[in-house]
Amino acid sequence: MKTVIEELTAVMEEAFMAAGYDGKYAKVGLSNRPDLCEYQCNGAMAAAKEYKKAPIMIAGEVADLLKDKDIFEEVNSVAPGFLNLKLSPVYLADYLGKMGKDECLGVEETGKGERIIIDYGGPNVAKPLHVGHLRSAIIGESVKRICRFMGSEVIADIHLGDWGLQMGLIMTELRKMKPDLVYFDEDYTLDYPKEPPFTLSELEEIYPRASARSKTDEAYKEEAMNDTFLLQKGDRGRTALWKHIMSVSIPDLKKNYEKLNVSFEVWKGESDSRPYITDMVNMMKDRGYAYESEGALVVDIKEETDVKEIPPCMILKSDGAALYTTTDLATIVQRVESNNPTRFIYVADKRQEMHFTQVFRCAKKTGLAAPQVKLDFLGFGTMNGRDGKPFKTRDGGVMRLETLLEDINDEMYKKIIENHDADENEAKETAAIVAMAAVKYGDLSNQATKDYIFDTEKFTSFEGNTGPYILYTIVRIKSILNKYEGMGNSLKGLTLAPALDDIGKGLMLELVKFNQVMINAYEELAPHKICAYIYDTANAFNRFYHETRILDEEDKKKQESYIALLIVTKRFLEKGIELLGFNAPEKM
Ligand code: ARG
């Protein structure tokens, strides 16, 4: 379906041409002055220069040709040359009705033909998930859903951090704890035990302890680096131990992501790029891309237009060890082989921007990614506490994801119990659903690249631009619809009638923006645009709700049309939150 703006522009273009002007001046946009009009066209001002005529004259001529068009309720030319437009309520109701009936809610699938691999989540195995990983999971999940809704084929890959120094640290610490473990015995040739030598909670304690010690104890750190090196070289005992770490951690990660309503088709990690590294490095050497510099192997990726220094991309360290860039490059090879994507999207902390610039340039230069393949980095800002500093626990430690979610859950539970006397289990279930919305909406409503302040008080509020407010609005609609049905009415086959007043029309005007919003959200990979849409829609709906007698309306036809409007509002709001990655409860 064409968007309202496209339809208006087409009508406008015809009028410009009929009046003797170039159609290129006929661009219509949303109004900057909602008090005066709903849409506007500023083309007469630009046309005035070409035709050497006063803009108001041009606008006047065009307006005259539009006055009797069914699509408009009002067309005004105003100084210095604006064309102010108001839609006819008949057209608006008809358009909204069509959107509501369409499977894609009136959205053209502009993403058709793309095959996208989206890389997000990126947890580091055996390290506790922290709030930074929360952002990647939340934003990535929403972007995935947006791309899918726009018709792209999308494969989500969690890209585990499973090959780095944390593995060596765990092994070193484990050796201090249990020096007799067979994994560390070079002479051991039998099969290794099937049972891991630690439990999940032990593992969770090992890493932080090891990490802390490595910061003050240089020899200890050396040891951990050596363990990492040996693991990467394929040492038998360490590989067996690594497998245990993976088998204990991954089910726990799966559980955590499931709780967040975040899911991946592919659970590969950095370690899966290993088989591709040697060939890739040889290719880069053979074709003359990679050369030795201070012992390390690097590829130059500077470009003439660079305004700042872009250092060469390091492929191997001087000891021959692989780096973060190496595994990311080799992962591109692996992904091209497995899925041949047309586009890659990476969602990670924006402080990794230089890393991705290097990886992307190197991949293009060396032909790992074909010239037409798109490589996009969606970098997000830091989640800060109310003091404006990176989010911490009360005692100043790194905030763990689980703790944060528990806090929000408790807060939400309190509010829900306060609000009405639900039974305990029901209130718990509802609290969990609303808490998820509070966290996700709180994050997604900000432009991803910006830092934002995680404010529990604000995010869990039922008022203002929050997840709970949106859910509250949806629940309100559900409750009216239930009551309406309870009065012996059916929700089927109702038609939208043209709005009777500005408030009803205001709601419809918000709703019909959906397809344009989706096109923009997809182009800019910007979930916050969907947040803005559902917030404006929720506000317009609540205004309508407060000003309109719905359930005690005596005129049946009128009431049916109100109910039809509620049904479509609910559909758009529900689609909106689904794209953001959460859902609404039945009651709250
Ligand atoms: N594991 C990384 C981290 O915790 C994020 C991974 C991002 N994805 C990637 N392909 N590099 O910082």
Short mmCIF file of C-alpha atoms in Angstrom, two decimals, residues 87-506:
data_model
loop_
_atom_site.label_atom_id
_atom_site.label_comp_id
_atom_site.label_asym_id
_atom_site.label_seq_id
_atom_site.Cartn_x
_atom_site.Cartn_y
_atom_site.Cartn_z
CA LEU A 87 -7.62 15.15 4.97
CA SER A 88 -11.22 14.34 4.41
CA PRO A 89 -12.54 12.15 7.24
CA VAL A 90 -14.07 9.82 4.64
CA TYR A 91 -10.74 9.25 2.93
CA LEU A 92 -9.00 8.82 6.27
CA ALA A 93 -11.44 6.20 7.57
CA ASP A 94 -11.30 4.38 4.27
CA TYR A 95 -7.49 4.37 4.24
CA LEU A 96 -7.25 3.21 7.84
CA GLY A 97 -9.83 0.50 7.15
CA LYS A 98 -7.69 -0.80 4.29
CA MET A 99 -4.59 -0.80 6.47
CA GLY A 100 -6.37 -2.66 9.21
CA LYS A 101 -7.49 -5.38 6.80
CA ASP A 102 -4.05 -5.78 5.25
CA GLU A 103 -1.92 -8.60 6.60
CA CYS A 104 1.11 -6.26 6.73
CA LEU A 105 -0.93 -3.38 8.15
CA GLY A 106 -0.43 -1.34 5.00
CA VAL A 107 3.34 -1.68 4.94
CA GLU A 108 5.16 -2.38 1.68
CA GLU A 109 7.83 -5.00 2.25
CA THR A 110 10.76 -2.84 1.21
CA GLY A 111 13.19 -5.34 2.73
CA LYS A 112 12.25 -8.16 0.36
CA GLY A 113 15.20 -9.79 -1.35
CA GLU A 114 17.66 -9.07 1.44
CA ARG A 115 19.21 -11.94 3.34
CA ILE A 116 20.52 -10.51 6.59
CA ILE A 117 22.73 -11.97 9.27
CA ILE A 118 22.29 -10.01 12.44
CA ASP A 119 24.95 -10.43 15.09
CA TYR A 120 23.82 -9.36 18.54
CA GLY A 121 23.77 -10.50 22.13
CA GLY A 122 27.46 -11.37 22.05
CA PRO A 123 27.70 -12.67 25.62
CA ASN A 124 31.05 -13.90 26.82
CA VAL A 125 30.82 -17.49 27.94
CA ALA A 126 31.46 -18.05 31.65
CA LYS A 127 31.47 -14.34 32.38
CA PRO A 128 28.36 -13.02 34.07
CA LEU A 129 26.01 -11.13 31.75
CA HIS A 130 26.11 -7.46 32.54
CA VAL A 131 23.89 -4.58 31.56
CA GLY A 132 25.89 -3.81 28.41
CA HIS A 133 24.80 -7.16 27.05
CA LEU A 134 21.26 -6.22 27.84
CA ARG A 135 21.36 -3.37 25.36
CA SER A 136 22.76 -5.53 22.60
CA ALA A 137 20.08 -8.16 23.20
CA ILE A 138 17.20 -5.72 23.37
CA ILE A 139 18.18 -3.57 20.41
CA GLY A 140 19.26 -6.50 18.26
CA GLU A 141 16.06 -8.42 18.90
CA SER A 142 13.96 -5.44 17.86
CA VAL A 143 16.02 -4.74 14.75
CA LYS A 144 15.69 -8.40 13.79
CA ARG A 145 11.91 -8.23 14.12
CA ILE A 146 11.75 -4.98 12.15
CA CYS A 147 13.79 -6.42 9.28
CA ARG A 148 11.65 -9.55 9.21
CA PHE A 149 8.45 -7.57 9.21
CA MET A 150 9.79 -5.59 6.25
CA GLY A 151 10.16 -8.81 4.29
CA SER A 152 13.85 -9.58 4.69
CA GLU A 153 15.10 -13.04 5.43
CA VAL A 154 16.92 -12.68 8.74
CA ILE A 155 19.25 -15.04 10.57
CA ALA A 156 20.08 -14.13 14.15
CA ASP A 157 23.51 -15.24 15.36
CA ILE A 158 24.46 -14.72 19.00
CA HIS A 159 28.21 -14.80 18.30
CA LEU A 160 29.40 -16.02 21.66
CA GLY A 161 32.63 -14.68 23.05
CA ASP A 162 34.01 -18.14 23.70
CA TRP A 163 37.62 -17.95 22.65
CA GLY A 164 39.25 -15.19 24.56
CA LEU A 165 41.35 -14.59 27.63
CA GLN A 166 38.44 -15.35 29.98
CA MET A 167 38.89 -19.01 29.10
CA GLY A 168 42.54 -18.97 30.10
CA LEU A 169 41.71 -17.10 33.30
CA ILE A 170 39.19 -19.73 34.31
CA MET A 171 41.68 -22.50 33.61
CA THR A 172 44.43 -20.83 35.59
CA GLU A 173 42.17 -20.26 38.56
CA LEU A 174 40.89 -23.80 38.37
CA ARG A 175 44.44 -25.11 38.49
CA LYS A 176 45.06 -23.09 41.66
CA MET A 177 41.93 -24.57 43.19
CA LYS A 178 42.39 -28.14 42.02
CA PRO A 179 45.98 -28.71 40.88
CA ASP A 180 45.41 -32.43 40.51
CA LEU A 181 42.81 -32.23 37.77
CA VAL A 182 43.77 -34.55 34.93
CA TYR A 183 43.23 -31.78 32.37
CA PHE A 184 46.47 -30.18 33.49
CA ASP A 185 48.45 -33.41 33.45
CA GLU A 186 50.55 -33.38 30.25
CA ASP A 187 51.08 -37.15 30.49
CA TYR A 188 47.42 -38.04 30.75
CA THR A 189 46.38 -40.07 27.69
CA LEU A 190 43.08 -41.65 28.73
CA ASP A 191 39.65 -40.23 27.95
CA TYR A 192 38.71 -37.21 30.06
CA PRO A 193 35.79 -37.46 32.48
CA LYS A 194 32.31 -36.80 31.10
CA GLU A 195 31.26 -34.81 34.13
CA PRO A 196 32.50 -31.21 34.32
CA PRO A 197 34.83 -30.52 37.26
CA PHE A 198 32.64 -27.59 38.43
CA THR A 199 29.01 -26.54 38.76
CA LEU A 200 27.47 -23.46 37.21
CA SER A 201 27.59 -21.51 40.45
CA GLU A 202 31.22 -22.47 40.98
CA LEU A 203 32.01 -21.37 37.45
CA GLU A 204 30.27 -18.07 38.06
CA GLU A 205 32.53 -17.43 41.01
CA ILE A 206 35.73 -18.54 39.31
CA TYR A 207 35.81 -15.93 36.59
CA PRO A 208 35.38 -12.78 38.71
CA ARG A 209 38.00 -14.05 41.14
CA ALA A 210 40.45 -14.84 38.36
CA SER A 211 39.82 -11.56 36.61
CA ALA A 212 40.40 -9.57 39.81
CA ARG A 213 43.64 -11.39 40.59
CA SER A 214 45.00 -10.98 37.07
CA LYS A 215 44.77 -7.22 37.48
CA THR A 216 47.27 -7.14 40.33
CA ASP A 217 49.27 -10.32 39.83
CA GLU A 218 51.39 -10.11 36.70
CA ALA A 219 52.65 -13.73 36.89
CA TYR A 220 49.11 -14.98 37.25
CA LYS A 221 48.06 -13.05 34.17
CA GLU A 222 50.98 -14.49 32.19
CA GLU A 223 49.81 -17.93 33.21
CA ALA A 224 46.28 -17.20 32.02
CA MET A 225 47.61 -15.89 28.72
CA ASN A 226 49.60 -19.05 28.32
CA ASP A 227 46.54 -21.18 29.04
CA THR A 228 44.62 -19.20 26.42
CA PHE A 229 47.47 -19.65 23.97
CA LEU A 230 47.61 -23.41 24.59
CA LEU A 231 43.85 -23.71 24.21
CA GLN A 232 43.99 -21.87 20.90
CA LYS A 233 46.84 -24.13 19.78
CA GLY A 234 44.57 -27.13 20.39
CA ASP A 235 46.03 -28.54 23.64
CA ARG A 236 44.06 -31.69 24.46
CA GLY A 237 43.38 -31.14 28.16
CA ARG A 238 42.45 -27.50 27.75
CA THR A 239 40.17 -28.28 24.86
CA ALA A 240 38.37 -30.83 27.02
CA LEU A 241 38.07 -28.29 29.80
CA TRP A 242 36.85 -25.67 27.38
CA LYS A 243 34.10 -28.05 26.28
CA HIS A 244 33.02 -28.43 29.90
CA ILE A 245 32.90 -24.66 30.35
CA MET A 246 30.74 -24.41 27.24
CA SER A 247 28.40 -27.21 28.24
CA VAL A 248 27.82 -25.73 31.68
CA SER A 249 27.41 -22.11 30.49
CA ILE A 250 25.35 -22.37 27.36
CA PRO A 251 22.17 -23.87 28.83
CA ASP A 252 22.24 -21.07 31.38
CA LEU A 253 22.67 -18.44 28.68
CA LYS A 254 19.80 -19.97 26.75
CA LYS A 255 17.60 -19.71 29.80
CA ASN A 256 18.56 -16.07 30.31
CA TYR A 257 17.84 -15.05 26.74
CA GLU A 258 14.58 -16.93 26.77
CA LYS A 259 13.53 -14.92 29.81
CA LEU A 260 14.30 -11.78 27.84
CA ASN A 261 12.19 -13.00 24.94
CA VAL A 262 15.27 -12.90 22.74
CA SER A 263 16.04 -15.78 20.41
CA PHE A 264 18.70 -16.82 17.94
CA GLU A 265 18.73 -19.30 15.08
CA VAL A 266 22.47 -19.67 15.28
CA TRP A 267 24.45 -20.25 18.47
CA LYS A 268 27.92 -20.06 17.00
CA GLY A 269 30.79 -18.22 18.56
CA GLU A 270 34.24 -16.84 17.97
CA SER A 271 35.64 -20.35 18.29
CA ASP A 272 33.66 -21.50 15.24
CA SER A 273 35.77 -19.24 13.08
CA ARG A 274 38.91 -21.25 13.84
CA PRO A 275 38.76 -23.60 10.86
CA TYR A 276 38.69 -20.61 8.52
CA ILE A 277 41.60 -18.66 9.93
CA THR A 278 44.59 -20.38 8.30
CA ASP A 279 43.23 -20.25 4.75
CA MET A 280 42.07 -16.71 5.21
CA VAL A 281 45.45 -15.55 6.48
CA ASN A 282 47.27 -17.34 3.67
CA MET A 283 45.01 -15.75 1.09
CA MET A 284 45.72 -12.31 2.54
CA LYS A 285 49.43 -12.98 2.45
CA ASP A 286 49.47 -14.55 -1.03
CA ARG A 287 47.56 -11.71 -2.60
CA GLY A 288 49.81 -9.17 -0.97
CA TYR A 289 47.22 -7.58 1.32
CA ALA A 290 48.85 -8.66 4.56
CA TYR A 291 52.41 -7.78 5.51
CA GLU A 292 54.56 -7.99 8.61
CA SER A 293 54.89 -4.97 10.80
CA GLU A 294 56.82 -5.12 14.08
CA GLY A 295 56.36 -8.88 14.07
CA ALA A 296 52.59 -8.74 13.68
CA LEU A 297 50.66 -9.39 10.48
CA VAL A 298 48.61 -6.39 9.32
CA VAL A 299 46.48 -5.11 6.43
CA ASP A 300 46.45 -1.41 5.52
CA ILE A 301 42.96 0.01 5.36
CA LYS A 302 43.55 3.75 5.18
CA GLU A 303 41.49 5.65 2.65
CA GLU A 304 42.33 8.96 1.03
CA THR A 305 39.21 10.62 2.33
CA ASP A 306 39.91 9.73 5.97
CA VAL A 307 39.90 12.72 8.26
CA LYS A 308 41.23 10.78 11.19
CA GLU A 309 43.93 8.19 11.43
CA ILE A 310 42.67 4.65 10.80
CA PRO A 311 45.38 2.25 11.99
CA PRO A 312 46.12 -0.91 10.00
CA CYS A 313 43.97 -3.92 10.76
CA MET A 314 45.93 -6.48 12.78
CA ILE A 315 45.39 -10.04 11.59
CA LEU A 316 47.79 -11.98 13.79
CA LYS A 317 49.81 -11.01 16.86
CA SER A 318 53.57 -11.43 16.83
CA ASP A 319 53.23 -14.78 18.64
CA GLY A 320 50.86 -15.91 15.89
CA ALA A 321 47.79 -15.67 18.13
CA ALA A 322 44.41 -14.71 16.69
CA LEU A 323 42.73 -11.47 17.77
CA TYR A 324 39.19 -10.17 18.00
CA THR A 325 39.58 -8.83 14.43
CA THR A 326 40.83 -12.22 13.24
CA THR A 327 37.82 -14.11 14.55
CA ASP A 328 35.42 -11.48 13.22
CA LEU A 329 37.00 -11.62 9.75
CA ALA A 330 37.03 -15.41 9.69
CA THR A 331 33.41 -15.40 10.86
CA ILE A 332 32.54 -13.40 7.75
CA VAL A 333 34.08 -16.20 5.67
CA GLN A 334 32.08 -18.76 7.61
CA ARG A 335 28.83 -16.81 7.22
CA VAL A 336 29.30 -16.24 3.51
CA GLU A 337 29.84 -19.96 3.14
CA SER A 338 26.84 -20.97 5.24
CA ASN A 339 24.26 -18.32 4.26
CA ASN A 340 25.67 -16.03 1.61
CA PRO A 341 23.99 -12.96 3.13
CA THR A 342 23.39 -9.72 1.25
CA ARG A 343 23.82 -7.76 4.44
CA PHE A 344 25.48 -8.06 7.85
CA ILE A 345 24.27 -6.08 10.85
CA TYR A 346 26.34 -5.99 14.04
CA VAL A 347 24.85 -4.64 17.24
CA ALA A 348 27.51 -3.82 19.83
CA ASP A 349 28.76 -1.08 22.11
CA LYS A 350 29.67 2.02 20.10
CA ARG A 351 33.12 1.97 21.68
CA GLN A 352 33.78 -0.91 19.29
CA GLU A 353 33.29 1.34 16.29
CA MET A 354 36.97 1.40 15.30
CA HIS A 355 37.11 -2.38 15.51
CA PHE A 356 34.21 -2.71 13.08
CA THR A 357 35.54 -0.03 10.75
CA GLN A 358 38.74 -2.07 10.52
CA VAL A 359 36.94 -5.37 10.06
CA PHE A 360 34.59 -3.99 7.39
CA ARG A 361 37.30 -2.26 5.40
CA CYS A 362 39.56 -5.25 5.58
CA ALA A 363 36.75 -7.61 4.54
CA LYS A 364 35.94 -5.43 1.52
CA LYS A 365 39.52 -4.83 0.51
CA THR A 366 40.49 -8.47 0.64
CA GLY A 367 37.26 -9.65 -0.97
CA LEU A 368 35.93 -11.65 1.99
CA ALA A 369 32.74 -9.66 1.48
CA ALA A 370 31.65 -8.98 -2.10
CA PRO A 371 31.42 -5.30 -3.13
CA GLN A 372 27.60 -5.27 -3.11
CA VAL A 373 27.30 -6.81 0.37
CA LYS A 374 26.30 -4.30 3.02
CA LEU A 375 28.19 -4.28 6.31
CA ASP A 376 26.47 -2.24 9.00
CA PHE A 377 27.48 -1.47 12.53
CA LEU A 378 24.77 -0.37 14.90
CA GLY A 379 26.70 0.97 17.89
CA PHE A 380 24.84 1.74 21.08
CA GLY A 381 25.66 4.09 23.92
CA THR A 382 26.21 3.36 27.58
CA MET A 383 23.47 2.65 30.04
CA ASN A 384 24.09 4.96 32.98
CA GLY A 385 22.70 5.18 36.47
CA ARG A 386 20.93 8.22 37.85
CA ASP A 387 24.29 9.75 38.69
CA GLY A 388 25.13 9.78 34.99
CA LYS A 389 27.89 7.20 35.45
CA PRO A 390 27.85 3.63 34.07
CA PHE A 391 25.19 1.62 35.84
CA LYS A 392 26.47 -0.01 39.02
CA THR A 393 25.08 -1.94 41.95
CA ARG A 394 24.48 -0.12 45.23
CA ASP A 395 27.91 -1.14 46.49
CA GLY A 396 29.60 0.01 43.31
CA GLY A 397 30.06 -3.37 41.61
CA VAL A 398 29.24 -4.26 38.03
CA MET A 399 25.48 -4.63 37.76
CA ARG A 400 24.51 -8.11 36.73
CA LEU A 401 21.69 -8.50 34.34
CA GLU A 402 19.78 -10.85 36.59
CA THR A 403 19.95 -8.48 39.54
CA LEU A 404 18.71 -5.61 37.47
CA LEU A 405 15.77 -7.58 36.15
CA GLU A 406 14.89 -8.83 39.62
CA ASP A 407 14.88 -5.26 40.96
CA ILE A 408 12.52 -4.11 38.24
CA ASN A 409 10.31 -7.14 38.75
CA ASP A 410 9.98 -6.40 42.46
CA GLU A 411 9.21 -2.76 41.80
CA MET A 412 6.54 -3.70 39.28
CA TYR A 413 5.05 -6.29 41.59
CA LYS A 414 4.66 -3.69 44.32
CA LYS A 415 2.88 -1.32 41.98
CA ILE A 416 0.54 -3.97 40.65
CA ILE A 417 -0.45 -5.18 44.11
CA GLU A 418 -1.04 -1.55 45.11
CA ASN A 419 -3.20 -0.92 42.06
CA HIS A 420 -5.71 -3.66 42.69
CA ASP A 421 -5.97 -6.76 44.76
CA ALA A 422 -4.88 -9.44 42.33
CA ASP A 423 -3.97 -12.84 43.64
CA GLU A 424 -0.30 -13.28 44.27
CA ASN A 425 0.56 -15.59 41.41
CA GLU A 426 -1.38 -13.60 38.90
CA ALA A 427 0.27 -10.40 40.10
CA LYS A 428 3.70 -12.03 39.77
CA GLU A 429 3.02 -13.10 36.22
CA THR A 430 1.71 -9.68 35.28
CA ALA A 431 4.64 -7.99 36.99
CA ALA A 432 7.08 -10.03 34.92
CA ILE A 433 5.37 -9.03 31.66
CA VAL A 434 5.18 -5.36 32.59
CA ALA A 435 8.74 -5.31 33.93
CA MET A 436 9.99 -6.58 30.58
CA ALA A 437 8.15 -3.77 28.84
CA ALA A 438 9.56 -1.24 31.32
CA VAL A 439 13.14 -2.32 30.66
CA LYS A 440 12.88 -2.77 26.90
CA TYR A 441 10.85 0.35 26.21
CA GLY A 442 13.10 2.37 28.53
CA ASP A 443 16.03 1.31 26.41
CA LEU A 444 14.49 1.38 22.94
CA SER A 445 12.72 4.72 23.25
CA ASN A 446 16.14 6.41 23.17
CA GLN A 447 18.08 6.63 19.96
CA ALA A 448 20.40 3.62 20.23
CA THR A 449 23.65 5.55 19.73
CA LYS A 450 22.99 7.81 22.69
CA ASP A 451 23.89 7.07 26.30
CA TYR A 452 20.84 6.95 28.50
CA ILE A 453 19.95 6.94 32.16
CA PHE A 454 18.35 3.84 33.53
CA ASP A 455 15.82 5.26 35.94
CA THR A 456 13.81 2.53 37.64
CA GLU A 457 11.36 5.04 39.07
CA LYS A 458 10.63 6.57 35.68
CA PHE A 459 10.70 3.36 33.62
CA THR A 460 8.19 1.57 35.84
CA SER A 461 5.75 4.47 35.95
CA PHE A 462 2.29 3.96 34.47
CA GLU A 463 2.35 7.52 33.22
CA GLY A 464 4.51 9.28 30.66
CA ASN A 465 6.58 7.85 27.86
CA THR A 466 7.06 4.38 29.36
CA GLY A 467 6.46 0.74 28.55
CA PRO A 468 3.90 0.30 31.35
CA TYR A 469 1.92 3.28 30.01
CA ILE A 470 1.73 1.67 26.57
CA LEU A 471 0.67 -1.66 28.08
CA TYR A 472 -1.87 0.09 30.27
CA THR A 473 -3.40 1.63 27.18
CA ILE A 474 -3.61 -1.73 25.42
CA VAL A 475 -5.13 -3.34 28.51
CA ARG A 476 -7.67 -0.53 28.67
CA ILE A 477 -8.73 -1.24 25.09
CA LYS A 478 -8.91 -4.98 25.77
CA SER A 479 -11.10 -4.36 28.76
CA ILE A 480 -13.54 -2.17 26.80
CA LEU A 481 -13.71 -4.75 24.03
CA ASN A 482 -14.37 -7.51 26.58
CA LYS A 483 -17.14 -5.52 28.18
CA TYR A 484 -18.64 -4.77 24.79
CA GLU A 485 -18.65 -8.47 23.95
CA GLY A 486 -20.01 -9.21 27.40
CA MET A 487 -23.00 -7.04 26.54
CA GLY A 488 -23.89 -9.58 23.86
CA ASN A 489 -22.16 -7.88 20.91
CA SER A 490 -19.81 -9.28 18.35
CA LEU A 491 -16.43 -7.80 17.46
CA LYS A 492 -16.63 -9.13 13.92
CA GLY A 493 -17.59 -7.32 10.75
CA LEU A 494 -17.57 -3.80 12.16
CA THR A 495 -16.70 -0.96 9.79
CA LEU A 496 -14.87 2.20 10.60
CA ALA A 497 -16.96 5.28 9.99
CA PRO A 498 -15.44 8.70 9.28
CA ALA A 499 -14.44 10.47 12.49
CA LEU A 500 -17.08 12.74 13.94
CA ASP A 501 -14.78 15.15 15.68
CA ASP A 502 -11.17 16.29 15.83
CA ILE A 503 -10.31 13.93 18.66
CA GLY A 504 -11.43 10.83 16.76
CA LYS A 505 -9.75 12.17 13.67
CA GLY A 506 -6.60 12.87 15.64
#
